[in-house]
């Protein structure tokens, strides 16, 4: 179907609040990735799902970050007790196959601002 | 640990010029390399994917080359247009990983009419 979609597009949170960011991947895509992009930097990997299985979460910066993809399609990235350093654009990407080196298609991102 | 560097960080050229963007990586054992374009406030658009067994890929006015042994890739843009103004990012997959991309910081290109 259509491309990767993310919601909300913009989120402002007060420090200490919890936030939930949603990603709808391209229908049928097996792999789903979350990246964090700070201002003026390239995206940095957070976590990877193959269907519903979270196979790599090595990039999550702290235990305040949690991601899930319970039915192997939509994914949610949750950040608990937000801090100012969490302010960034959170990008979701999906690819058709599992594992390495398949073209990744990115969503427009969610810009999170923590005050 | 794989590190990806892009030079220059910013580039401004007059319309019509041919230009080259550079990307280097520290670990030559990469699997594939992908070039992306990012417009302000937008997500990433895939431009070209070069598999590790390939040396170059072409799409329209874009040509990307890959030299694994020297840890370098270049993106060549022919006859640049104002619509090419954007940030260009290169990213590599490490061999044997789960598919996560490792990005450079990007080159912000401005093409002046």
CSV table of C-alpha atoms in Angstrom, one decimal:
chain,number,residue,atom,x,y,z
A,1,UNK,CA,0.0,0.0,0.0
A,2,UNK,CA,1.2,3.5,0.8
A,3,UNK,CA,4.5,4.2,2.4
A,4,UNK,CA,5.5,4.1,6.0
A,5,UNK,CA,3.4,6.4,8.2
A,6,UNK,CA,4.1,7.7,11.6
A,7,UNK,CA,2.0,9.5,14.2
A,8,UNK,CA,2.0,11.9,15.7
A,9,UNK,CA,4.2,14.0,13.4
A,10,UNK,CA,5.0,16.4,16.3
A,11,UNK,CA,4.9,15.8,20.0
A,12,UNK,CA,5.7,18.3,22.8
A,13,UNK,CA,6.1,16.8,26.2
A,14,UNK,CA,7.0,18.1,29.6
A,15,UNK,CA,10.0,16.6,31.2
A,16,UNK,CA,9.0,13.5,33.1
A,17,UNK,CA,6.0,12.7,30.9
A,18,UNK,CA,5.6,9.4,29.1
A,19,UNK,CA,5.1,9.4,25.3
A,20,UNK,CA,4.1,6.8,22.7
A,21,UNK,CA,5.1,7.0,19.1
A,22,UNK,CA,3.4,4.9,16.4
A,23,UNK,CA,4.7,3.4,13.2
A,24,UNK,CA,2.6,1.8,10.4
A,25,UNK,CA,5.0,0.0,8.1
A,26,UNK,CA,4.4,-0.9,4.5
A,27,UNK,CA,1.9,-3.7,4.4
A,28,UNK,CA,3.6,-7.1,4.3
A,29,UNK,CA,7.0,-5.9,5.3
A,30,UNK,CA,8.8,-8.3,7.6
A,31,UNK,CA,11.4,-6.0,9.1
A,32,UNK,CA,10.9,-2.8,11.0
A,33,UNK,CA,13.5,-0.5,12.4
A,34,UNK,CA,13.5,2.6,14.7
A,35,UNK,CA,16.1,5.3,14.5
A,36,UNK,CA,16.8,8.5,16.4
A,37,UNK,CA,18.0,11.6,14.6
A,38,UNK,CA,19.4,14.5,16.6
A,39,UNK,CA,19.5,17.9,15.0
A,40,UNK,CA,22.2,18.1,12.3
A,41,UNK,CA,23.2,14.5,12.7
A,42,UNK,CA,22.5,11.3,10.8
A,43,UNK,CA,20.0,8.8,12.2
A,44,UNK,CA,21.2,6.3,14.8
A,45,UNK,CA,19.8,2.8,15.2
A,46,UNK,CA,17.6,2.1,18.1
A,47,UNK,CA,15.9,-1.3,17.6
A,48,UNK,CA,14.9,-3.9,15.0
A,49,UNK,CA,11.9,-6.2,14.7
A,50,UNK,CA,11.5,-9.2,12.4
A,51,UNK,CA,7.8,-9.7,12.4
A,52,UNK,CA,6.8,-9.6,16.1
A,53,UNK,CA,10.2,-10.6,17.4
A,54,UNK,CA,12.5,-7.9,18.7
A,55,UNK,CA,15.9,-9.2,17.5
A,56,UNK,CA,18.1,-6.3,18.3
A,57,UNK,CA,17.6,-3.5,20.8
A,58,UNK,CA,21.2,-2.7,21.3
A,59,UNK,CA,20.7,1.0,20.3
A,60,UNK,CA,18.1,1.8,22.9
A,61,UNK,CA,19.8,4.5,25.0
A,62,UNK,CA,18.3,3.6,28.4
A,63,UNK,CA,15.7,1.4,30.0
A,64,UNK,CA,13.3,4.3,29.7
A,65,UNK,CA,12.9,3.3,26.0
A,66,UNK,CA,10.7,0.4,25.1
A,67,UNK,CA,9.4,-0.8,21.7
A,68,UNK,CA,6.9,-3.4,20.7
A,69,UNK,CA,5.3,-4.9,17.6
A,70,UNK,CA,2.8,-7.4,19.0
A,71,UNK,CA,1.2,-8.5,15.8
A,72,UNK,CA,4.1,-8.1,13.5
A,73,UNK,CA,2.7,-5.0,11.8
A,74,UNK,CA,2.2,-1.7,13.7
A,75,UNK,CA,5.0,-0.8,16.1
A,76,UNK,CA,5.0,1.6,19.1
A,77,UNK,CA,8.1,3.2,20.6
A,78,UNK,CA,7.5,4.3,24.2
A,79,UNK,CA,9.6,6.6,26.2
A,80,UNK,CA,9.0,6.8,29.9
A,81,UNK,CA,9.9,9.8,32.1
A,82,UNK,CA,11.1,11.9,29.1
A,83,UNK,CA,14.3,14.0,29.5
A,84,UNK,CA,15.4,17.0,27.5
A,85,UNK,CA,18.1,14.9,25.8
A,86,UNK,CA,15.3,12.7,24.3
A,87,UNK,CA,14.4,15.6,22.0
A,88,UNK,CA,15.0,14.4,18.5
A,89,UNK,CA,13.2,13.1,15.4
A,90,UNK,CA,12.3,9.4,15.7
A,91,UNK,CA,12.2,7.7,12.3
A,92,UNK,CA,10.7,4.3,11.5
A,93,UNK,CA,11.7,2.2,8.5
A,94,UNK,CA,10.5,-1.0,7.1
A,95,UNK,CA,11.9,-3.5,4.6
A,96,UNK,CA,10.3,-6.3,2.7
A,97,UNK,CA,12.6,-9.2,3.8
A,98,UNK,CA,14.3,-10.2,7.0
A,99,UNK,CA,17.9,-9.6,7.9
A,100,UNK,CA,20.5,-7.7,6.1
A,101,UNK,CA,20.8,-5.4,3.2
A,102,UNK,CA,17.3,-4.9,1.9
A,103,UNK,CA,16.2,-1.4,0.9
A,104,UNK,CA,14.7,0.3,3.9
A,105,UNK,CA,11.8,2.7,3.4
A,106,UNK,CA,11.5,5.5,5.9
A,107,UNK,CA,8.5,7.3,7.4
A,108,UNK,CA,8.3,11.1,7.8
A,109,UNK,CA,9.3,10.8,11.4
A,110,UNK,CA,8.0,12.1,14.7
A,111,UNK,CA,9.6,15.2,16.1
A,112,UNK,CA,9.7,15.0,19.9
A,113,UNK,CA,10.4,18.1,21.9
A,114,UNK,CA,10.8,17.8,25.6
A,115,UNK,CA,10.5,21.0,27.6
B,1,UNK,CA,33.2,-0.2,15.6
B,2,UNK,CA,32.0,1.0,12.2
B,3,UNK,CA,32.1,4.7,11.7
B,4,UNK,CA,30.8,6.6,8.6
B,5,UNK,CA,32.0,10.1,7.7
B,6,UNK,CA,30.7,12.4,5.0
B,7,UNK,CA,32.7,15.3,3.5
B,8,UNK,CA,31.9,18.1,3.0
B,9,UNK,CA,29.3,18.8,5.7
B,10,UNK,CA,27.8,21.5,3.4
B,11,UNK,CA,28.1,22.5,-0.2
B,12,UNK,CA,26.7,25.3,-2.3
B,13,UNK,CA,27.0,25.3,-6.1
B,14,UNK,CA,25.4,27.1,-9.0
B,15,UNK,CA,22.8,25.4,-11.1
B,16,UNK,CA,24.2,23.1,-13.8
B,17,UNK,CA,27.3,22.1,-12.1
B,18,UNK,CA,28.4,18.5,-11.7
B,19,UNK,CA,29.3,17.6,-8.2
B,20,UNK,CA,30.6,14.8,-6.0
B,21,UNK,CA,29.7,13.9,-2.5
B,22,UNK,CA,32.0,11.7,-0.5
B,23,UNK,CA,31.4,9.0,2.1
B,24,UNK,CA,34.0,7.0,3.9
B,25,UNK,CA,33.7,4.1,6.4
B,26,UNK,CA,36.2,2.6,8.7
B,27,UNK,CA,35.4,-1.1,8.4
B,28,UNK,CA,35.7,-2.4,4.9
B,29,UNK,CA,33.7,-5.6,5.7
B,30,UNK,CA,30.4,-4.0,4.8
B,31,UNK,CA,27.5,-5.8,3.3
B,32,UNK,CA,25.8,-3.1,1.2
B,33,UNK,CA,25.7,0.7,1.1
B,34,UNK,CA,22.7,3.0,0.5
B,35,UNK,CA,22.5,6.7,-0.4
B,36,UNK,CA,19.5,8.7,0.9
B,37,UNK,CA,18.1,12.1,0.4
B,38,UNK,CA,16.4,14.0,3.2
B,39,UNK,CA,14.4,17.2,2.7
B,40,UNK,CA,13.9,19.6,5.6
B,41,UNK,CA,11.3,18.2,8.0
B,42,UNK,CA,10.9,15.0,6.0
B,43,UNK,CA,11.9,11.4,6.2
B,44,UNK,CA,14.6,9.7,4.1
B,45,UNK,CA,14.1,8.8,0.5
B,46,UNK,CA,16.3,6.0,-0.9
B,47,UNK,CA,18.3,7.0,-3.9
B,48,UNK,CA,20.6,4.2,-4.7
B,49,UNK,CA,21.6,0.9,-3.1
B,50,UNK,CA,25.0,-0.7,-4.0
B,51,UNK,CA,25.5,-4.3,-3.1
B,52,UNK,CA,28.9,-5.3,-1.8
B,53,UNK,CA,29.6,-7.2,-5.1
B,54,UNK,CA,28.9,-4.1,-7.2
B,55,UNK,CA,31.1,-1.2,-7.9
B,56,UNK,CA,28.5,1.3,-9.0
B,57,UNK,CA,24.8,2.1,-9.5
B,58,UNK,CA,23.1,4.7,-11.7
B,59,UNK,CA,19.7,6.3,-11.6
B,60,UNK,CA,19.1,9.2,-13.9
B,61,UNK,CA,21.5,12.0,-13.1
B,62,UNK,CA,22.9,10.1,-10.1
B,63,UNK,CA,25.8,7.7,-10.0
B,64,UNK,CA,27.1,6.1,-6.9
B,65,UNK,CA,30.4,4.2,-6.7
B,66,UNK,CA,31.7,1.8,-4.1
B,67,UNK,CA,35.3,0.9,-3.3
B,68,UNK,CA,35.3,-1.4,-0.3
B,69,UNK,CA,39.0,-1.9,-0.1
B,70,UNK,CA,39.6,1.8,0.4
B,71,UNK,CA,36.4,2.3,2.5
B,72,UNK,CA,34.9,4.9,0.2
B,73,UNK,CA,31.8,5.7,-1.8
B,74,UNK,CA,31.0,8.7,-3.9
B,75,UNK,CA,27.7,10.1,-5.1
B,76,UNK,CA,28.0,11.9,-8.4
B,77,UNK,CA,25.2,14.3,-9.4
B,78,UNK,CA,25.2,15.6,-13.0
B,79,UNK,CA,23.8,18.9,-14.1
B,80,UNK,CA,22.6,19.9,-10.7
B,81,UNK,CA,19.2,21.6,-10.3
B,82,UNK,CA,17.7,23.7,-7.5
B,83,UNK,CA,15.4,20.8,-6.8
B,84,UNK,CA,18.4,18.8,-5.8
B,85,UNK,CA,18.9,21.0,-2.7
B,86,UNK,CA,18.6,18.6,0.3
B,87,UNK,CA,20.7,16.7,2.8
B,88,UNK,CA,22.3,13.6,1.4
B,89,UNK,CA,23.1,10.7,3.7
B,90,UNK,CA,25.1,7.5,3.1
B,91,UNK,CA,24.6,4.5,5.3
B,92,UNK,CA,26.3,1.0,5.4
B,93,UNK,CA,25.2,-2.4,6.7
B,94,UNK,CA,27.8,-4.2,8.6
B,95,UNK,CA,28.4,-7.9,7.7
B,96,UNK,CA,26.5,-10.4,9.8
B,97,UNK,CA,24.3,-7.9,11.6
B,98,UNK,CA,20.5,-7.7,11.7
B,99,UNK,CA,20.1,-5.1,9.0
B,100,UNK,CA,20.7,-1.9,11.0
B,101,UNK,CA,22.1,0.9,9.0
B,102,UNK,CA,25.0,3.0,10.2
B,103,UNK,CA,24.7,6.6,8.9
B,104,UNK,CA,27.1,9.4,8.2
B,105,UNK,CA,26.3,12.9,9.4
B,106,UNK,CA,25.1,14.0,5.9
B,107,UNK,CA,26.1,16.6,3.4
B,108,UNK,CA,23.7,19.5,3.0
B,109,UNK,CA,23.6,20.6,-0.6
B,110,UNK,CA,22.3,23.9,-1.9
B,111,UNK,CA,22.0,24.5,-5.6
B,112,UNK,CA,21.5,28.1,-6.5
B,113,UNK,CA,19.5,29.1,-9.6
